[in-house]
Short mmCIF file of C-alpha atoms and ligand atoms in Angstrom, two decimals:
data_model
loop_
_atom_site.label_atom_id
_atom_site.label_comp_id
_atom_site.label_asym_id
_atom_site.label_seq_id
_atom_site.Cartn_x
_atom_site.Cartn_y
_atom_site.Cartn_z
CA MET A 262 30.48 -131.39 -24.53
CA ASN A 263 27.42 -129.15 -24.45
CA GLN A 264 26.92 -126.79 -27.38
CA PRO A 265 27.10 -123.13 -26.34
CA LYS A 266 23.71 -121.47 -26.17
CA GLU A 267 23.21 -118.22 -28.05
CA ILE A 268 20.73 -115.37 -28.18
CA ALA A 269 21.31 -113.45 -31.41
CA LEU A 270 19.72 -110.13 -32.34
CA ARG A 271 20.03 -109.15 -35.99
CA ASP A 272 18.93 -105.72 -37.17
CA VAL A 273 16.28 -105.57 -34.48
CA THR A 274 14.09 -102.52 -34.97
CA GLN A 275 11.15 -101.21 -32.99
CA THR A 276 9.09 -98.30 -34.17
CA PHE A 277 6.03 -96.86 -32.48
CA ARG A 278 3.23 -94.88 -33.97
CA GLY A 279 0.95 -92.71 -31.94
CA GLY A 280 0.96 -89.38 -30.18
CA ALA A 281 2.03 -86.13 -31.81
CA LEU A 282 4.29 -87.78 -34.38
CA SER A 283 1.44 -89.64 -36.10
CA ALA A 284 -0.18 -86.37 -37.02
CA ILE A 285 2.77 -85.53 -39.26
CA GLY A 286 3.14 -89.06 -40.55
CA GLY A 287 6.15 -89.77 -38.35
CA GLU A 288 7.02 -92.62 -36.08
CA LEU A 289 9.25 -92.99 -33.12
CA VAL A 290 12.22 -95.25 -33.67
CA ALA A 291 12.90 -96.76 -30.25
CA VAL A 292 15.38 -99.40 -31.43
CA ASP A 293 17.21 -98.99 -34.71
CA ARG A 294 18.75 -102.06 -36.37
CA VAL A 295 20.46 -103.38 -33.29
CA SER A 296 22.62 -106.50 -33.63
CA PHE A 297 24.51 -108.36 -30.93
CA THR A 298 24.93 -111.87 -29.62
CA LEU A 299 24.86 -113.16 -26.06
CA SER A 300 26.63 -116.48 -25.67
CA SER A 301 26.77 -118.95 -22.80
CA ASP A 302 30.37 -119.82 -23.67
CA PRO A 303 32.29 -118.06 -22.37
CA SER A 304 29.74 -116.77 -19.87
CA ARG A 305 30.04 -113.05 -19.31
CA ILE A 306 28.26 -109.94 -18.11
CA THR A 307 27.39 -107.47 -20.84
CA SER A 308 26.14 -104.09 -19.66
CA LEU A 309 23.85 -102.07 -21.87
CA VAL A 310 24.25 -98.48 -20.79
CA GLY A 311 22.40 -95.43 -22.00
CA GLU A 312 20.33 -92.43 -21.12
CA SER A 313 16.62 -92.47 -20.41
CA GLY A 314 14.58 -93.24 -23.51
CA SER A 315 17.49 -94.72 -25.47
CA GLY A 316 15.69 -98.02 -26.03
CA LYS A 317 17.16 -100.27 -23.31
CA SER A 318 13.93 -101.66 -21.85
CA THR A 319 12.47 -102.13 -25.31
CA ILE A 320 15.43 -104.38 -26.16
CA ALA A 321 14.92 -106.30 -22.88
CA ARG A 322 11.23 -106.81 -23.60
CA ILE A 323 11.98 -108.02 -27.11
CA ILE A 324 14.59 -110.54 -25.92
CA LEU A 325 12.17 -111.83 -23.30
CA GLY A 326 9.58 -112.37 -26.01
CA LEU A 327 7.20 -109.84 -24.43
CA GLN A 328 7.17 -107.66 -27.53
CA ARG A 329 7.60 -108.62 -31.16
CA PRO A 330 9.91 -106.15 -32.94
CA THR A 331 8.75 -104.37 -36.05
CA GLY A 332 11.91 -105.48 -37.88
CA GLY A 333 14.82 -107.88 -37.60
CA THR A 334 15.11 -111.20 -35.82
CA VAL A 335 15.90 -112.62 -32.41
CA THR A 336 17.00 -116.23 -32.45
CA TYR A 337 17.78 -118.71 -29.72
CA ASN A 338 20.22 -121.37 -30.84
CA GLY A 339 19.32 -120.46 -34.41
CA LYS A 340 15.51 -120.55 -34.00
CA ASP A 341 13.29 -117.47 -34.12
CA ILE A 342 12.09 -116.94 -30.53
CA PHE A 343 8.69 -115.78 -31.72
CA CYS A 344 8.11 -119.11 -33.49
CA LEU A 345 9.18 -121.42 -30.66
CA GLU A 346 6.75 -124.14 -29.71
CA GLY A 347 6.46 -127.02 -27.28
CA ARG A 348 9.71 -128.12 -25.71
CA ASP A 349 11.77 -125.39 -27.45
CA TYR A 350 9.47 -122.74 -25.97
CA ASP A 351 9.72 -124.26 -22.47
CA THR A 352 13.51 -124.41 -22.78
CA TYR A 353 13.68 -120.75 -23.73
CA ARG A 354 11.40 -119.77 -20.84
CA ARG A 355 13.62 -121.63 -18.45
CA ASP A 356 17.00 -120.65 -19.94
CA VAL A 357 16.32 -116.92 -20.11
CA GLN A 358 15.18 -115.32 -16.86
CA PRO A 359 14.28 -111.68 -16.22
CA VAL A 360 15.16 -109.53 -13.23
CA PHE A 361 13.34 -106.20 -13.19
CA GLN A 362 13.76 -102.94 -11.33
CA ASP A 363 11.04 -103.72 -8.81
CA PRO A 364 9.50 -107.07 -9.54
CA TYR A 365 6.33 -106.20 -7.63
CA GLY A 366 4.36 -106.38 -10.84
CA ILE A 367 5.27 -109.97 -11.54
CA PHE A 368 4.33 -111.27 -8.11
CA ASN A 369 0.72 -112.22 -7.77
CA PRO A 370 -0.44 -110.20 -4.74
CA PHE A 371 -2.88 -112.94 -3.68
CA TYR A 372 -0.30 -115.67 -3.30
CA ARG A 373 2.49 -116.08 -0.81
CA VAL A 374 5.94 -115.64 -2.35
CA ASP A 375 6.65 -119.36 -1.81
CA ARG A 376 4.58 -120.05 -4.87
CA ILE A 377 7.08 -118.52 -7.30
CA PHE A 378 9.53 -121.22 -6.13
CA TRP A 379 7.19 -124.19 -5.97
CA ARG A 380 5.74 -123.66 -9.41
CA PRO A 381 9.07 -124.07 -11.29
CA ILE A 382 10.10 -126.89 -8.95
CA GLU A 383 6.99 -128.76 -10.04
CA LYS A 384 7.00 -127.66 -13.68
CA PHE A 385 10.65 -128.47 -14.31
CA GLY A 386 10.92 -131.35 -11.84
CA LEU A 387 13.77 -129.68 -9.94
CA ALA A 388 13.27 -131.75 -6.78
CA THR A 389 11.24 -134.74 -5.75
CA GLY A 390 9.27 -134.43 -2.55
CA LYS A 391 8.46 -131.56 -0.27
CA ALA A 392 11.58 -131.85 1.91
CA ARG A 393 13.99 -131.72 -1.04
CA GLY A 394 12.08 -128.85 -2.62
CA LEU A 395 12.28 -126.89 0.61
CA ARG A 396 16.02 -127.58 0.89
CA LEU A 397 16.47 -126.25 -2.65
CA ILE A 398 14.57 -123.07 -1.80
CA GLU A 399 16.57 -122.58 1.37
CA GLU A 400 19.86 -123.02 -0.47
CA SER A 401 18.82 -120.36 -2.95
CA PHE A 402 17.90 -117.98 -0.14
CA GLU A 403 21.28 -118.51 1.45
CA ALA A 404 23.00 -117.68 -1.85
CA VAL A 405 21.41 -114.23 -1.84
CA ASP A 406 21.69 -113.58 1.86
CA LEU A 407 18.01 -113.95 2.70
CA ARG A 408 16.73 -115.71 5.80
CA PRO A 409 13.92 -118.07 4.83
CA ALA A 410 12.01 -117.16 8.00
CA ASP A 411 11.90 -113.51 6.87
CA VAL A 412 10.28 -114.32 3.57
CA LEU A 413 8.56 -117.68 3.36
CA GLY A 414 4.86 -117.61 4.09
CA ARG A 415 4.64 -113.89 3.38
CA TYR A 416 2.77 -111.95 0.74
CA PRO A 417 4.67 -109.67 -1.70
CA HIS A 418 3.44 -106.46 -0.08
CA GLN A 419 4.88 -107.60 3.24
CA LEU A 420 8.42 -107.53 1.82
CA SER A 421 10.70 -104.56 1.28
CA GLY A 422 11.80 -103.63 -2.26
CA GLY A 423 15.26 -105.04 -1.48
CA GLN A 424 13.77 -108.32 -0.24
CA ARG A 425 11.59 -108.63 -3.33
CA GLN A 426 14.68 -108.14 -5.49
CA ARG A 427 16.54 -110.81 -3.57
CA VAL A 428 13.61 -113.18 -3.83
CA MET A 429 13.85 -112.78 -7.62
CA LEU A 430 17.58 -113.43 -7.48
CA ALA A 431 16.98 -116.50 -5.30
CA ARG A 432 14.59 -117.78 -7.94
CA VAL A 433 17.25 -117.19 -10.60
CA HIS A 434 19.73 -119.08 -8.43
CA MET A 435 17.33 -121.99 -8.15
CA LEU A 436 16.59 -122.13 -11.86
CA ARG A 437 20.23 -121.67 -12.94
CA PRO A 438 19.27 -120.19 -16.32
CA ALA A 439 21.87 -119.81 -19.04
CA PHE A 440 20.90 -116.12 -19.38
CA ILE A 441 19.69 -113.34 -17.12
CA ILE A 442 18.10 -110.23 -18.62
CA ALA A 443 18.33 -107.65 -15.85
CA ASP A 444 16.63 -104.29 -16.50
CA GLU A 445 17.85 -101.63 -14.04
CA PRO A 446 17.66 -104.08 -11.15
CA VAL A 447 19.65 -101.94 -8.72
CA SER A 448 18.50 -98.42 -9.43
CA MET A 449 15.93 -98.43 -6.63
CA LEU A 450 18.12 -100.11 -4.05
CA ASP A 451 20.23 -98.34 -1.46
CA ALA A 452 24.00 -98.46 -1.78
CA ALA A 453 24.73 -101.43 0.51
CA ILE A 454 22.10 -103.71 -1.02
CA ARG A 455 23.15 -102.59 -4.47
CA VAL A 456 26.73 -103.76 -3.96
CA MET A 457 25.52 -107.05 -2.52
CA PHE A 458 23.22 -107.52 -5.50
CA LEU A 459 26.03 -106.85 -7.98
CA ASN A 460 28.30 -109.27 -6.15
CA VAL A 461 25.66 -112.00 -6.32
CA GLN A 462 25.40 -111.32 -10.03
CA LEU A 463 29.18 -111.70 -10.40
CA ASP A 464 29.03 -114.89 -8.34
CA PHE A 465 26.37 -116.35 -10.58
CA ARG A 466 28.67 -115.94 -13.56
CA GLU A 467 31.68 -117.36 -11.84
CA LYS A 468 30.06 -120.32 -10.08
CA TYR A 469 27.30 -121.29 -12.48
CA GLY A 470 28.41 -119.78 -15.79
CA MET A 471 25.34 -117.58 -16.22
CA THR A 472 25.53 -114.91 -18.91
CA THR A 473 23.84 -111.61 -18.05
CA LEU A 474 22.61 -108.66 -20.05
CA PHE A 475 22.68 -105.95 -17.41
CA ILE A 476 20.80 -102.77 -18.27
CA THR A 477 21.76 -99.63 -16.42
CA HIS A 478 21.89 -95.83 -16.55
CA ASP A 479 24.91 -95.87 -14.41
CA LEU A 480 28.47 -95.97 -15.74
CA SER A 481 29.98 -96.87 -12.39
CA THR A 482 27.77 -99.96 -12.19
CA ALA A 483 28.95 -101.07 -15.64
CA TYR A 484 32.54 -100.47 -14.57
CA TYR A 485 32.07 -102.43 -11.34
CA LEU A 486 30.60 -105.41 -13.18
CA GLY A 487 33.41 -105.47 -15.75
CA GLY A 488 32.89 -107.80 -18.67
CA GLU A 489 31.65 -106.05 -21.75
CA THR A 490 29.90 -102.71 -22.14
CA MET A 491 27.62 -101.58 -24.96
CA VAL A 492 26.62 -97.94 -25.15
CA ILE A 493 23.24 -97.17 -26.66
CA SER A 494 21.99 -93.80 -27.88
CA GLN A 495 18.70 -93.04 -29.62
CA GLY A 496 18.06 -96.70 -30.28
CA ARG A 497 21.50 -97.45 -31.71
CA ILE A 498 24.48 -99.20 -30.19
CA VAL A 499 27.28 -96.71 -30.77
CA GLU A 500 30.18 -98.42 -29.02
CA ARG A 501 31.08 -101.73 -27.46
CA GLY A 502 34.15 -103.25 -25.89
CA ARG A 503 35.66 -104.32 -22.59
CA ALA A 504 34.02 -102.32 -19.82
CA GLU A 505 37.31 -100.89 -18.66
CA ASP A 506 38.28 -99.75 -22.16
CA VAL A 507 34.92 -98.20 -22.96
CA ILE A 508 34.82 -96.28 -19.69
CA THR A 509 38.47 -95.26 -19.35
CA ARG A 510 39.25 -94.88 -23.07
CA PRO A 511 35.93 -94.12 -24.77
CA ALA A 512 36.20 -93.97 -28.55
CA HIS A 513 32.86 -92.58 -29.71
CA PRO A 514 32.48 -88.80 -29.29
CA TYR A 515 29.05 -89.45 -27.72
CA THR A 516 30.52 -91.75 -25.06
CA GLN A 517 33.36 -89.29 -24.51
CA GLN A 518 30.88 -86.51 -23.77
CA LEU A 519 28.85 -88.70 -21.46
CA ILE A 520 31.85 -89.75 -19.46
CA ALA A 521 33.20 -86.22 -19.27
CA SER A 522 29.87 -85.05 -17.88
CA VAL A 523 29.85 -87.41 -14.91
CA PRO A 524 31.60 -85.63 -12.04
CA GLU A 525 34.47 -87.72 -10.64
CA PRO A 526 33.67 -87.74 -6.92
CA ASP A 527 30.14 -89.06 -7.27
CA PRO A 528 30.22 -92.64 -8.49
CA ASP A 529 26.45 -92.85 -8.15
CA ALA A 530 25.78 -90.07 -10.61
CA ARG A 531 22.94 -90.98 -12.90
CA TRP A 532 23.40 -89.78 -16.43
CA THR A 533 19.92 -88.45 -16.63
CA ASP A 534 20.54 -86.16 -13.68
CA ARG A 535 23.60 -84.61 -15.24
CA ILE A 536 23.38 -84.57 -18.92
CA GLU A 537 21.64 -82.19 -21.21
CA VAL A 538 19.90 -84.57 -23.50
CA SER A 539 19.31 -82.80 -26.75
CA GLU A 540 15.64 -83.16 -27.51
CA GLN A 541 15.06 -85.25 -30.56
CA THR A 542 12.85 -83.27 -32.80
CA ALA A 543 9.94 -84.83 -34.61
CA GLU A 544 11.88 -84.19 -37.78
CA VAL A 545 14.85 -86.24 -36.58
CA LYS A 546 12.59 -89.05 -35.46
CA SER A 547 10.44 -89.13 -38.54
CA ALA A 548 12.78 -88.00 -41.31
CA SER A 549 16.28 -89.06 -42.15
CA ARG A 550 18.01 -91.30 -39.66
CA ASP A 551 20.33 -92.24 -42.49
CA ARG A 552 23.23 -90.46 -40.87
CA CYS A 553 25.07 -90.22 -37.57
CA LEU A 554 22.49 -89.07 -35.03
CA PHE A 555 25.21 -87.35 -33.01
CA ALA A 556 26.17 -85.01 -35.87
CA GLU A 557 24.54 -81.91 -34.33
CA ARG A 558 26.62 -82.20 -31.17
CA CYS A 559 29.85 -83.69 -32.45
CA PRO A 560 33.04 -81.56 -32.48
CA HIS A 561 34.51 -83.82 -35.22
CA VAL A 562 31.55 -83.83 -37.59
CA LYS A 563 32.38 -84.20 -41.30
CA GLU A 564 30.19 -83.93 -44.34
CA ARG A 565 29.77 -87.67 -44.60
CA CYS A 566 28.36 -87.89 -41.07
CA TRP A 567 25.20 -86.10 -42.26
CA LYS A 568 24.69 -88.38 -45.25
CA THR A 569 25.13 -92.00 -44.22
CA ARG A 570 24.98 -93.98 -41.02
CA PRO A 571 28.42 -95.17 -39.90
CA ALA A 572 29.08 -98.89 -39.45
CA MET A 573 30.70 -100.38 -36.37
CA MET A 574 34.41 -99.88 -36.95
CA ASP A 575 37.41 -101.39 -35.13
CA VAL A 576 39.03 -99.03 -32.67
CA ARG A 577 41.36 -101.61 -31.17
CA THR A 578 41.11 -105.33 -30.54
CA GLY A 579 37.68 -106.17 -29.18
CA HIS A 580 36.54 -102.55 -29.19
CA VAL A 581 34.28 -101.07 -31.87
CA ALA A 582 32.55 -97.73 -32.42
CA ALA A 583 30.01 -96.52 -34.96
CA CYS A 584 31.94 -93.44 -36.02
CA TYR A 585 33.70 -92.25 -39.17
CA LEU A 586 36.77 -91.30 -37.15
CA TYR A 587 37.71 -95.00 -37.25
CA GLY A 588 36.96 -95.93 -40.86
CA ALA A 589 34.80 -95.12 -43.83
CA ALA A 590 32.24 -97.94 -44.06
CA SER A 591 28.60 -97.05 -43.83
CA HIS A 592 26.10 -99.26 -42.03
CA GLU A 593 24.53 -100.25 -45.35
CA GLU A 594 27.86 -101.12 -46.97
CA SER A 595 28.95 -103.29 -44.06
CA ARG A 596 25.62 -105.10 -44.09
CA ASP A 597 25.86 -105.72 -47.81
CA ALA A 598 29.39 -107.05 -47.31
CA ALA A 599 28.18 -109.40 -44.56
CA VAL A 600 25.49 -110.74 -46.89
CA THR A 601 27.82 -111.22 -49.88
CA HIS A 602 30.68 -112.95 -48.01
N1 ATP B 45 4.60 -98.85 -26.03
C1 ATP B 45 5.18 -97.71 -26.44
N2 ATP B 45 4.53 -96.84 -27.23
C2 ATP B 45 5.12 -95.71 -27.68
N3 ATP B 45 6.40 -95.36 -27.39
C3 ATP B 45 7.09 -96.19 -26.59
C4 ATP B 45 6.53 -97.41 -26.07
N4 ATP B 45 7.48 -98.05 -25.33
C5 ATP B 45 8.58 -97.26 -25.37
N5 ATP B 45 8.35 -96.16 -26.12
C6 ATP B 45 9.33 -95.09 -26.43
O1 ATP B 45 10.49 -95.72 -26.93
C7 ATP B 45 11.66 -95.05 -26.47
C8 ATP B 45 12.54 -96.05 -25.75
O2 ATP B 45 11.89 -96.46 -24.56
P1 ATP B 45 12.57 -97.44 -23.51
O3 ATP B 45 11.61 -97.68 -22.42
O4 ATP B 45 13.08 -98.63 -24.22
O5 ATP B 45 13.81 -96.57 -22.99
P2 ATP B 45 14.83 -96.84 -21.80
O6 ATP B 45 16.19 -96.70 -22.38
O7 ATP B 45 14.49 -98.13 -21.12
O8 ATP B 45 14.56 -95.62 -20.84
P3 ATP B 45 14.63 -95.53 -19.23
O9 ATP B 45 16.09 -95.44 -18.92
O10 ATP B 45 13.92 -94.27 -18.92
O11 ATP B 45 13.99 -96.75 -18.66
C9 ATP B 45 11.17 -93.92 -25.59
O12 ATP B 45 11.13 -92.75 -26.39
C10 ATP B 45 9.78 -94.34 -25.19
O13 ATP B 45 8.97 -93.22 -24.95
S1 SF4 B 46 30.23 -90.27 -37.25
FE1 SF4 B 46 30.81 -88.12 -37.48
S2 SF4 B 46 29.28 -86.94 -36.33
FE2 SF4 B 46 29.12 -89.09 -35.73
S3 SF4 B 46 30.35 -89.23 -33.90
FE3 SF4 B 46 31.66 -89.82 -35.59
S4 SF4 B 46 32.68 -87.95 -36.27
FE4 SF4 B 46 30.98 -87.35 -34.94
MG1 MG B 47 13.95 -98.64 -19.16
#
């Protein structure tokens, strides 16, 4: 039996210097000691949901190896992804595939789109001979509802945004990676194509066992996909659990406020359109983050919330929240305990 494959983030941190904050010796903490694991067994969809600027794309870039974090580790099957070489590196590049909002940037404008299929066919030996390669490409197009005649032989600028997205999905279908890292792939698509795209994503999990990290602003998208939902705020994961639980029975006061602020009748409501995001001050970003960052806005705030950062605490089976309403452990204490045991 094959060993499950695993992407593990441990205390991943990304800080940035530059801009106004540097002048006062501060830095922007985009991702703050984030830990989670994506496993191929069982395959599942995990949505990472959060407001604009909460650190979602930074996490995606780090997992894809495009950016080395300033702290923490990302491992693939136990090996640091930033130290992979040779065959291990090739395996990672094949097993973990990105899908971006509009993949225009990753198409080379001078080549026909066919090339992004032929290159992996040759590199990974997916098919022998032109006829078999073409059959493979056509099968992948069918899986995402694209007609080969509409796309093959064309240049990227000759395709619509929706077609470019589907071409990327067709490539994912052809490569059958263990993991998909999808950063806001549907936010620029109209409603009908969006639903089709999400259904293809669900199909990929069911038929081929692909595990997806699906990044979105949109709660209804996370709900539609099911699986697991992680809520991120100011670079920290504050809650995670089954999508249905997190969205219908949110535990963290931050998630509760977010969900309350999305008007019922509009399932397409984007959080950023609706929610007053309290501006992080330079002081908050540069000075003490050793506390709950929601303290200013929380109706349940206690003294402790200002002094130490809460650990992830059990709310119910398979559902955790970083909030002192559910226990007393601080982030530091729980980390020390994990190291000692
Ligand atoms: N290269 C960079 N240099 C400086 N700051 C950066 C850089 N990249 C990201 N940031 C900052 O890090 C924070 C997180 O950015 P990120 O792009 O990860 O957010 P996001 O959750 O993907 O937001 P959105 O929903 O708008 O895409 C933001 O405050 C952003 O301005
Ligand atoms: S830790 Fe304290 S301030 Fe933070 S959400 Fe929980 S109760 Fe509110
Ligand atoms: Mg982003």
